[in-house]
């Protein structure tokens, strides 16, 4: 099964960009990379996903390395509300047709005012 | 976007009682839902996969007789913690897989259980 590696924590200042790295050197060529985040005392929420090329949505951008062994989640202007644990999720496993997500420890992002 | 609700959001119960937590997908049908448990300062741990119309699939180490899961419809899964004990106190979170969007799950807001 593919695995991911993320830094335990990162800090940023408000209004500045944040680059959250993730290593996933064992994913296959057809595996998507998903990012979720969990705000304090809430359930996780989907952020973005991608396969090969860079992806943008209203929450963030995802830059995927050409060799697909790593990716970076980019928050263009961090706000205090972006303080959360960010999870880079390896491709869902399959069991009986379902798609399990396995959460690692993620990166705890602290945003300073 | 897709919405998943959980009820109750918070529950306090006495040791030995059973607690039922509901997970609903409000605007889409979910043949598969998942139940997670999260202890303070730890990551989410998958407990079981809930399949509509069939038995749940439990992760290793999770007691199926203690954590009863029922997925009776395409929009509702329930988790019942039977004979709860203080060590069952945790944050329980459900998620629903939306058919056709591979790998994307929508999570409920969580239920905080405190067993006294």
PDB file of C-alpha atoms in Angstrom:
ATOM      1  CA  UNK A   1       0.000   0.000   0.000  1.00  0.00           C
ATOM      2  CA  UNK A   2       1.189   3.521  -0.774  1.00  0.00           C
ATOM      3  CA  UNK A   3       2.294   5.672   2.175  1.00  0.00           C
ATOM      4  CA  UNK A   4       2.778   9.368   2.694  1.00  0.00           C
ATOM      5  CA  UNK A   5       5.178  11.437   4.796  1.00  0.00           C
ATOM      6  CA  UNK A   6       4.436  14.923   6.095  1.00  0.00           C
ATOM      7  CA  UNK A   7       6.110  17.263   8.574  1.00  0.00           C
ATOM      8  CA  UNK A   8       4.471  17.149  11.983  1.00  0.00           C
ATOM      9  CA  UNK A   9       3.921  20.888  12.181  1.00  0.00           C
ATOM     10  CA  UNK A  10       4.376  24.162  10.344  1.00  0.00           C
ATOM     11  CA  UNK A  11       3.841  27.807  11.173  1.00  0.00           C
ATOM     12  CA  UNK A  12       2.790  30.678   9.037  1.00  0.00           C
ATOM     13  CA  UNK A  13       1.835  34.295   9.396  1.00  0.00           C
ATOM     14  CA  UNK A  14      -1.552  35.565   8.448  1.00  0.00           C
ATOM     15  CA  UNK A  15      -1.924  36.771   4.846  1.00  0.00           C
ATOM     16  CA  UNK A  16       1.235  34.932   3.780  1.00  0.00           C
ATOM     17  CA  UNK A  17       1.389  31.879   1.493  1.00  0.00           C
ATOM     18  CA  UNK A  18       1.843  28.446   2.990  1.00  0.00           C
ATOM     19  CA  UNK A  19       3.395  25.465   1.280  1.00  0.00           C
ATOM     20  CA  UNK A  20       2.596  22.123   2.890  1.00  0.00           C
ATOM     21  CA  UNK A  21       4.746  19.283   1.532  1.00  0.00           C
ATOM     22  CA  UNK A  22       3.968  15.606   1.237  1.00  0.00           C
ATOM     23  CA  UNK A  23       6.133  12.752   0.057  1.00  0.00           C
ATOM     24  CA  UNK A  24       4.388   9.810  -1.575  1.00  0.00           C
ATOM     25  CA  UNK A  25       7.161   8.026  -3.384  1.00  0.00           C
ATOM     26  CA  UNK A  26       5.343   4.689  -3.581  1.00  0.00           C
ATOM     27  CA  UNK A  27       2.147   5.694  -5.330  1.00  0.00           C
ATOM     28  CA  UNK A  28       1.358   4.155  -8.670  1.00  0.00           C
ATOM     29  CA  UNK A  29       0.883   5.992 -11.922  1.00  0.00           C
ATOM     30  CA  UNK A  30      -2.892   5.974 -11.711  1.00  0.00           C
ATOM     31  CA  UNK A  31      -3.279   6.956  -8.074  1.00  0.00           C
ATOM     32  CA  UNK A  32      -4.836  10.253  -7.118  1.00  0.00           C
ATOM     33  CA  UNK A  33      -3.494  12.206  -4.164  1.00  0.00           C
ATOM     34  CA  UNK A  34      -6.117  13.646  -1.858  1.00  0.00           C
ATOM     35  CA  UNK A  35      -5.758  16.327   0.773  1.00  0.00           C
ATOM     36  CA  UNK A  36      -8.115  16.816   3.671  1.00  0.00           C
ATOM     37  CA  UNK A  37      -7.948  19.134   6.642  1.00  0.00           C
ATOM     38  CA  UNK A  38      -9.440  18.991  10.107  1.00  0.00           C
ATOM     39  CA  UNK A  39     -10.247  22.134  12.009  1.00  0.00           C
ATOM     40  CA  UNK A  40     -10.291  21.876  15.808  1.00  0.00           C
ATOM     41  CA  UNK A  41     -13.187  19.826  17.157  1.00  0.00           C
ATOM     42  CA  UNK A  42     -14.623  19.202  13.705  1.00  0.00           C
ATOM     43  CA  UNK A  43     -14.716  16.367  11.218  1.00  0.00           C
ATOM     44  CA  UNK A  44     -12.246  16.457   8.340  1.00  0.00           C
ATOM     45  CA  UNK A  45     -13.135  18.286   5.167  1.00  0.00           C
ATOM     46  CA  UNK A  46     -12.015  17.646   1.623  1.00  0.00           C
ATOM     47  CA  UNK A  47      -9.535  20.182   0.288  1.00  0.00           C
ATOM     48  CA  UNK A  48      -8.309  19.081  -3.115  1.00  0.00           C
ATOM     49  CA  UNK A  49      -7.120  16.130  -5.142  1.00  0.00           C
ATOM     50  CA  UNK A  50      -4.972  15.618  -8.231  1.00  0.00           C
ATOM     51  CA  UNK A  51      -3.278  13.093 -10.465  1.00  0.00           C
ATOM     52  CA  UNK A  52      -0.509  14.626 -12.520  1.00  0.00           C
ATOM     53  CA  UNK A  53      -0.934  18.281 -13.338  1.00  0.00           C
ATOM     54  CA  UNK A  54      -1.358  21.127 -10.913  1.00  0.00           C
ATOM     55  CA  UNK A  55      -4.871  21.709  -9.632  1.00  0.00           C
ATOM     56  CA  UNK A  56      -6.609  24.781  -8.301  1.00  0.00           C
ATOM     57  CA  UNK A  57      -9.856  25.318  -6.474  1.00  0.00           C
ATOM     58  CA  UNK A  58     -11.323  27.957  -4.225  1.00  0.00           C
ATOM     59  CA  UNK A  59      -9.595  26.563  -1.156  1.00  0.00           C
ATOM     60  CA  UNK A  60      -6.091  25.806  -2.342  1.00  0.00           C
ATOM     61  CA  UNK A  61      -3.730  24.775  -5.099  1.00  0.00           C
ATOM     62  CA  UNK A  62      -2.016  21.451  -5.442  1.00  0.00           C
ATOM     63  CA  UNK A  63       1.366  21.253  -7.103  1.00  0.00           C
ATOM     64  CA  UNK A  64       2.384  17.734  -8.055  1.00  0.00           C
ATOM     65  CA  UNK A  65       5.986  16.938  -8.854  1.00  0.00           C
ATOM     66  CA  UNK A  66       6.733  15.694 -12.328  1.00  0.00           C
ATOM     67  CA  UNK A  67       7.839  12.315 -10.988  1.00  0.00           C
ATOM     68  CA  UNK A  68       4.706  12.257  -8.751  1.00  0.00           C
ATOM     69  CA  UNK A  69       6.761  11.290  -5.736  1.00  0.00           C
ATOM     70  CA  UNK A  70       5.740  14.404  -3.887  1.00  0.00           C
ATOM     71  CA  UNK A  71       3.164  17.139  -3.871  1.00  0.00           C
ATOM     72  CA  UNK A  72       2.661  20.491  -2.184  1.00  0.00           C
ATOM     73  CA  UNK A  73      -0.560  21.965  -0.954  1.00  0.00           C
ATOM     74  CA  UNK A  74      -0.505  25.715  -1.353  1.00  0.00           C
ATOM     75  CA  UNK A  75      -2.638  28.126   0.620  1.00  0.00           C
ATOM     76  CA  UNK A  76      -2.100  31.386  -1.173  1.00  0.00           C
ATOM     77  CA  UNK A  77      -3.009  33.683   1.719  1.00  0.00           C
ATOM     78  CA  UNK A  78      -3.285  31.981   5.056  1.00  0.00           C
ATOM     79  CA  UNK A  79      -5.990  33.160   7.409  1.00  0.00           C
ATOM     80  CA  UNK A  80      -6.538  32.329  11.052  1.00  0.00           C
ATOM     81  CA  UNK A  81      -9.360  30.038   9.945  1.00  0.00           C
ATOM     82  CA  UNK A  82      -6.862  27.921   8.029  1.00  0.00           C
ATOM     83  CA  UNK A  83      -5.274  26.720  11.272  1.00  0.00           C
ATOM     84  CA  UNK A  84      -5.901  22.982  11.125  1.00  0.00           C
ATOM     85  CA  UNK A  85      -4.294  19.603  10.692  1.00  0.00           C
ATOM     86  CA  UNK A  86      -3.716  18.933   7.007  1.00  0.00           C
ATOM     87  CA  UNK A  87      -3.690  15.351   5.830  1.00  0.00           C
ATOM     88  CA  UNK A  88      -2.121  14.116   2.622  1.00  0.00           C
ATOM     89  CA  UNK A  89      -3.977  10.882   2.016  1.00  0.00           C
ATOM     90  CA  UNK A  90      -2.572   7.961   0.080  1.00  0.00           C
ATOM     91  CA  UNK A  91      -4.858   6.422  -2.515  1.00  0.00           C
ATOM     92  CA  UNK A  92      -7.839   4.722  -0.926  1.00  0.00           C
ATOM     93  CA  UNK A  93      -7.459   1.081  -0.318  1.00  0.00           C
ATOM     94  CA  UNK A  94     -10.171  -1.260  -1.405  1.00  0.00           C
ATOM     95  CA  UNK A  95     -11.956  -3.791   0.702  1.00  0.00           C
ATOM     96  CA  UNK A  96     -15.043  -5.434  -0.603  1.00  0.00           C
ATOM     97  CA  UNK A  97     -15.475  -2.644  -3.115  1.00  0.00           C
ATOM     98  CA  UNK A  98     -15.318   0.168  -0.585  1.00  0.00           C
ATOM     99  CA  UNK A  99     -12.675   2.875  -0.464  1.00  0.00           C
ATOM    100  CA  UNK A 100     -10.990   3.271   2.876  1.00  0.00           C
ATOM    101  CA  UNK A 101      -9.038   6.389   3.718  1.00  0.00           C
ATOM    102  CA  UNK A 102      -6.085   5.940   6.031  1.00  0.00           C
ATOM    103  CA  UNK A 103      -5.170   9.023   8.032  1.00  0.00           C
ATOM    104  CA  UNK A 104      -1.604   9.555   9.176  1.00  0.00           C
ATOM    105  CA  UNK A 105      -0.612  12.194  11.692  1.00  0.00           C
ATOM    106  CA  UNK A 106      -0.805  15.026   9.177  1.00  0.00           C
ATOM    107  CA  UNK A 107       0.745  18.473   9.474  1.00  0.00           C
ATOM    108  CA  UNK A 108      -0.550  20.784  12.158  1.00  0.00           C
ATOM    109  CA  UNK A 109      -0.590  24.283  10.712  1.00  0.00           C
ATOM    110  CA  UNK A 110      -0.414  27.209  13.083  1.00  0.00           C
ATOM    111  CA  UNK A 111      -1.269  30.620  11.660  1.00  0.00           C
ATOM    112  CA  UNK A 112       0.043  33.591  13.588  1.00  0.00           C
ATOM    113  CA  UNK A 113      -1.857  36.888  13.504  1.00  0.00           C
TER     114      UNK A 113
ATOM    115  CA  UNK B   1     -21.195  20.651  -1.645  1.00  0.00           C
ATOM    116  CA  UNK B   2     -22.276  17.360  -0.160  1.00  0.00           C
ATOM    117  CA  UNK B   3     -23.413  17.448   3.443  1.00  0.00           C
ATOM    118  CA  UNK B   4     -23.179  14.767   6.081  1.00  0.00           C
ATOM    119  CA  UNK B   5     -24.794  15.222   9.460  1.00  0.00           C
ATOM    120  CA  UNK B   6     -24.339  13.442  12.750  1.00  0.00           C
ATOM    121  CA  UNK B   7     -26.619  13.255  15.734  1.00  0.00           C
ATOM    122  CA  UNK B   8     -26.103  13.858  18.546  1.00  0.00           C
ATOM    123  CA  UNK B   9     -23.150  16.211  18.461  1.00  0.00           C
ATOM    124  CA  UNK B  10     -22.361  15.526  22.095  1.00  0.00           C
ATOM    125  CA  UNK B  11     -23.532  12.884  24.531  1.00  0.00           C
ATOM    126  CA  UNK B  12     -22.768  12.060  28.134  1.00  0.00           C
ATOM    127  CA  UNK B  13     -23.843   8.698  29.466  1.00  0.00           C
ATOM    128  CA  UNK B  14     -23.337   6.438  32.435  1.00  0.00           C
ATOM    129  CA  UNK B  15     -21.080   3.444  32.290  1.00  0.00           C
ATOM    130  CA  UNK B  16     -22.929   0.335  31.138  1.00  0.00           C
ATOM    131  CA  UNK B  17     -25.484   2.098  28.993  1.00  0.00           C
ATOM    132  CA  UNK B  18     -25.704   2.024  25.197  1.00  0.00           C
ATOM    133  CA  UNK B  19     -25.434   5.037  22.941  1.00  0.00           C
ATOM    134  CA  UNK B  20     -26.625   5.334  19.340  1.00  0.00           C
ATOM    135  CA  UNK B  21     -25.039   7.783  16.919  1.00  0.00           C
ATOM    136  CA  UNK B  22     -26.672   8.583  13.600  1.00  0.00           C
ATOM    137  CA  UNK B  23     -24.897   9.550  10.390  1.00  0.00           C
ATOM    138  CA  UNK B  24     -26.921  10.910   7.487  1.00  0.00           C
ATOM    139  CA  UNK B  25     -25.977  11.976   3.994  1.00  0.00           C
ATOM    140  CA  UNK B  26     -28.346  14.873   3.376  1.00  0.00           C
ATOM    141  CA  UNK B  27     -28.176  15.465  -0.360  1.00  0.00           C
ATOM    142  CA  UNK B  28     -26.737  12.325  -1.872  1.00  0.00           C
ATOM    143  CA  UNK B  29     -26.992   8.586  -1.574  1.00  0.00           C
ATOM    144  CA  UNK B  30     -24.157   6.701   0.021  1.00  0.00           C
ATOM    145  CA  UNK B  31     -23.868   2.968  -0.384  1.00  0.00           C
ATOM    146  CA  UNK B  32     -20.762   3.076   1.761  1.00  0.00           C
ATOM    147  CA  UNK B  33     -20.165   4.987   4.957  1.00  0.00           C
ATOM    148  CA  UNK B  34     -17.244   4.825   7.321  1.00  0.00           C
ATOM    149  CA  UNK B  35     -16.922   5.197  11.077  1.00  0.00           C
ATOM    150  CA  UNK B  36     -13.809   6.639  12.692  1.00  0.00           C
ATOM    151  CA  UNK B  37     -12.735   7.232  16.248  1.00  0.00           C
ATOM    152  CA  UNK B  38     -10.339   9.941  17.354  1.00  0.00           C
ATOM    153  CA  UNK B  39      -8.731  10.244  20.767  1.00  0.00           C
ATOM    154  CA  UNK B  40      -7.293  13.591  21.939  1.00  0.00           C
ATOM    155  CA  UNK B  41      -4.230  14.725  20.014  1.00  0.00           C
ATOM    156  CA  UNK B  42      -4.340  11.636  17.822  1.00  0.00           C
ATOM    157  CA  UNK B  43      -5.305  11.021  14.236  1.00  0.00           C
ATOM    158  CA  UNK B  44      -8.496   9.404  13.015  1.00  0.00           C
ATOM    159  CA  UNK B  45      -8.632   5.654  13.312  1.00  0.00           C
ATOM    160  CA  UNK B  46     -10.969   3.794  10.984  1.00  0.00           C
ATOM    161  CA  UNK B  47     -13.273   1.512  12.929  1.00  0.00           C
ATOM    162  CA  UNK B  48     -15.471  -0.007  10.277  1.00  0.00           C
ATOM    163  CA  UNK B  49     -16.931   0.245   6.825  1.00  0.00           C
ATOM    164  CA  UNK B  50     -20.703   0.379   6.726  1.00  0.00           C
ATOM    165  CA  UNK B  51     -22.324  -1.112   3.637  1.00  0.00           C
ATOM    166  CA  UNK B  52     -25.963  -0.467   2.804  1.00  0.00           C
ATOM    167  CA  UNK B  53     -27.960  -3.646   2.975  1.00  0.00           C
ATOM    168  CA  UNK B  54     -25.154  -5.834   4.225  1.00  0.00           C
ATOM    169  CA  UNK B  55     -22.963  -6.422   7.245  1.00  0.00           C
ATOM    170  CA  UNK B  56     -20.340  -3.916   8.234  1.00  0.00           C
ATOM    171  CA  UNK B  57     -16.673  -4.682   7.796  1.00  0.00           C
ATOM    172  CA  UNK B  58     -14.673  -4.056  10.935  1.00  0.00           C
ATOM    173  CA  UNK B  59     -11.014  -3.131  11.224  1.00  0.00           C
ATOM    174  CA  UNK B  60      -8.702  -5.375  13.143  1.00  0.00           C
ATOM    175  CA  UNK B  61      -9.072  -4.951  16.865  1.00  0.00           C
ATOM    176  CA  UNK B  62     -12.537  -3.381  16.752  1.00  0.00           C
ATOM    177  CA  UNK B  63     -15.161  -5.472  18.539  1.00  0.00           C
ATOM    178  CA  UNK B  64     -18.161  -5.893  16.285  1.00  0.00           C
ATOM    179  CA  UNK B  65     -20.413  -6.910  19.175  1.00  0.00           C
ATOM    180  CA  UNK B  66     -19.546  -3.745  21.044  1.00  0.00           C
ATOM    181  CA  UNK B  67     -19.808  -1.323  18.147  1.00  0.00           C
ATOM    182  CA  UNK B  68     -22.964  -2.255  16.289  1.00  0.00           C
ATOM    183  CA  UNK B  69     -23.371  -0.725  12.860  1.00  0.00           C
ATOM    184  CA  UNK B  70     -26.570  -0.645  10.861  1.00  0.00           C
ATOM    185  CA  UNK B  71     -26.834   0.828   7.364  1.00  0.00           C
ATOM    186  CA  UNK B  72     -30.501   0.378   6.621  1.00  0.00           C
ATOM    187  CA  UNK B  73     -30.870   2.970   3.891  1.00  0.00           C
ATOM    188  CA  UNK B  74     -28.764   4.814   1.353  1.00  0.00           C
ATOM    189  CA  UNK B  75     -28.710   7.913   3.527  1.00  0.00           C
ATOM    190  CA  UNK B  76     -28.441   6.600   7.077  1.00  0.00           C
ATOM    191  CA  UNK B  77     -25.895   4.602   9.051  1.00  0.00           C
ATOM    192  CA  UNK B  78     -25.974   4.185  12.804  1.00  0.00           C
ATOM    193  CA  UNK B  79     -23.267   3.264  15.272  1.00  0.00           C
ATOM    194  CA  UNK B  80     -24.340   1.892  18.635  1.00  0.00           C
ATOM    195  CA  UNK B  81     -21.775   1.726  21.396  1.00  0.00           C
ATOM    196  CA  UNK B  82     -23.084  -1.032  23.626  1.00  0.00           C
ATOM    197  CA  UNK B  83     -22.343  -1.223  27.342  1.00  0.00           C
ATOM    198  CA  UNK B  84     -20.183   1.864  27.126  1.00  0.00           C
ATOM    199  CA  UNK B  85     -17.243   2.289  29.485  1.00  0.00           C
ATOM    200  CA  UNK B  86     -15.081   5.320  30.229  1.00  0.00           C
ATOM    201  CA  UNK B  87     -12.408   4.081  27.810  1.00  0.00           C
ATOM    202  CA  UNK B  88     -14.971   4.399  25.011  1.00  0.00           C
ATOM    203  CA  UNK B  89     -15.037   8.147  25.541  1.00  0.00           C
ATOM    204  CA  UNK B  90     -13.849   9.607  22.265  1.00  0.00           C
ATOM    205  CA  UNK B  91     -14.732  11.691  19.219  1.00  0.00           C
ATOM    206  CA  UNK B  92     -16.676   9.554  16.746  1.00  0.00           C
ATOM    207  CA  UNK B  93     -16.771  10.703  13.129  1.00  0.00           C
ATOM    208  CA  UNK B  94     -18.582   9.246  10.166  1.00  0.00           C
ATOM    209  CA  UNK B  95     -17.990   9.798   6.495  1.00  0.00           C
ATOM    210  CA  UNK B  96     -19.836   8.945   3.330  1.00  0.00           C
ATOM    211  CA  UNK B  97     -18.433   8.036  -0.029  1.00  0.00           C
ATOM    212  CA  UNK B  98     -20.139   9.727  -2.890  1.00  0.00           C
ATOM    213  CA  UNK B  99     -20.547   7.382  -5.823  1.00  0.00           C
ATOM    214  CA  UNK B 100     -18.688   8.450  -8.935  1.00  0.00           C
ATOM    215  CA  UNK B 101     -16.163  10.679  -7.187  1.00  0.00           C
ATOM    216  CA  UNK B 102     -13.428   8.248  -6.435  1.00  0.00           C
ATOM    217  CA  UNK B 103     -11.519   8.768  -3.242  1.00  0.00           C
ATOM    218  CA  UNK B 104     -13.556  11.724  -2.046  1.00  0.00           C
ATOM    219  CA  UNK B 105     -15.403  11.323   1.191  1.00  0.00           C
ATOM    220  CA  UNK B 106     -17.615  13.742   3.025  1.00  0.00           C
ATOM    221  CA  UNK B 107     -17.313  13.808   6.769  1.00  0.00           C
ATOM    222  CA  UNK B 108     -19.816  14.506   9.476  1.00  0.00           C
ATOM    223  CA  UNK B 109     -19.108  17.065  12.196  1.00  0.00           C
ATOM    224  CA  UNK B 110     -18.388  14.354  14.761  1.00  0.00           C
ATOM    225  CA  UNK B 111     -19.991  13.177  17.990  1.00  0.00           C
ATOM    226  CA  UNK B 112     -18.194  13.632  21.260  1.00  0.00           C
ATOM    227  CA  UNK B 113     -18.984  10.803  23.662  1.00  0.00           C
ATOM    228  CA  UNK B 114     -18.195  11.034  27.355  1.00  0.00           C
ATOM    229  CA  UNK B 115     -18.838   7.955  29.460  1.00  0.00           C
ATOM    230  CA  UNK B 116     -18.895   8.562  33.187  1.00  0.00           C
TER     231      UNK B 116
END
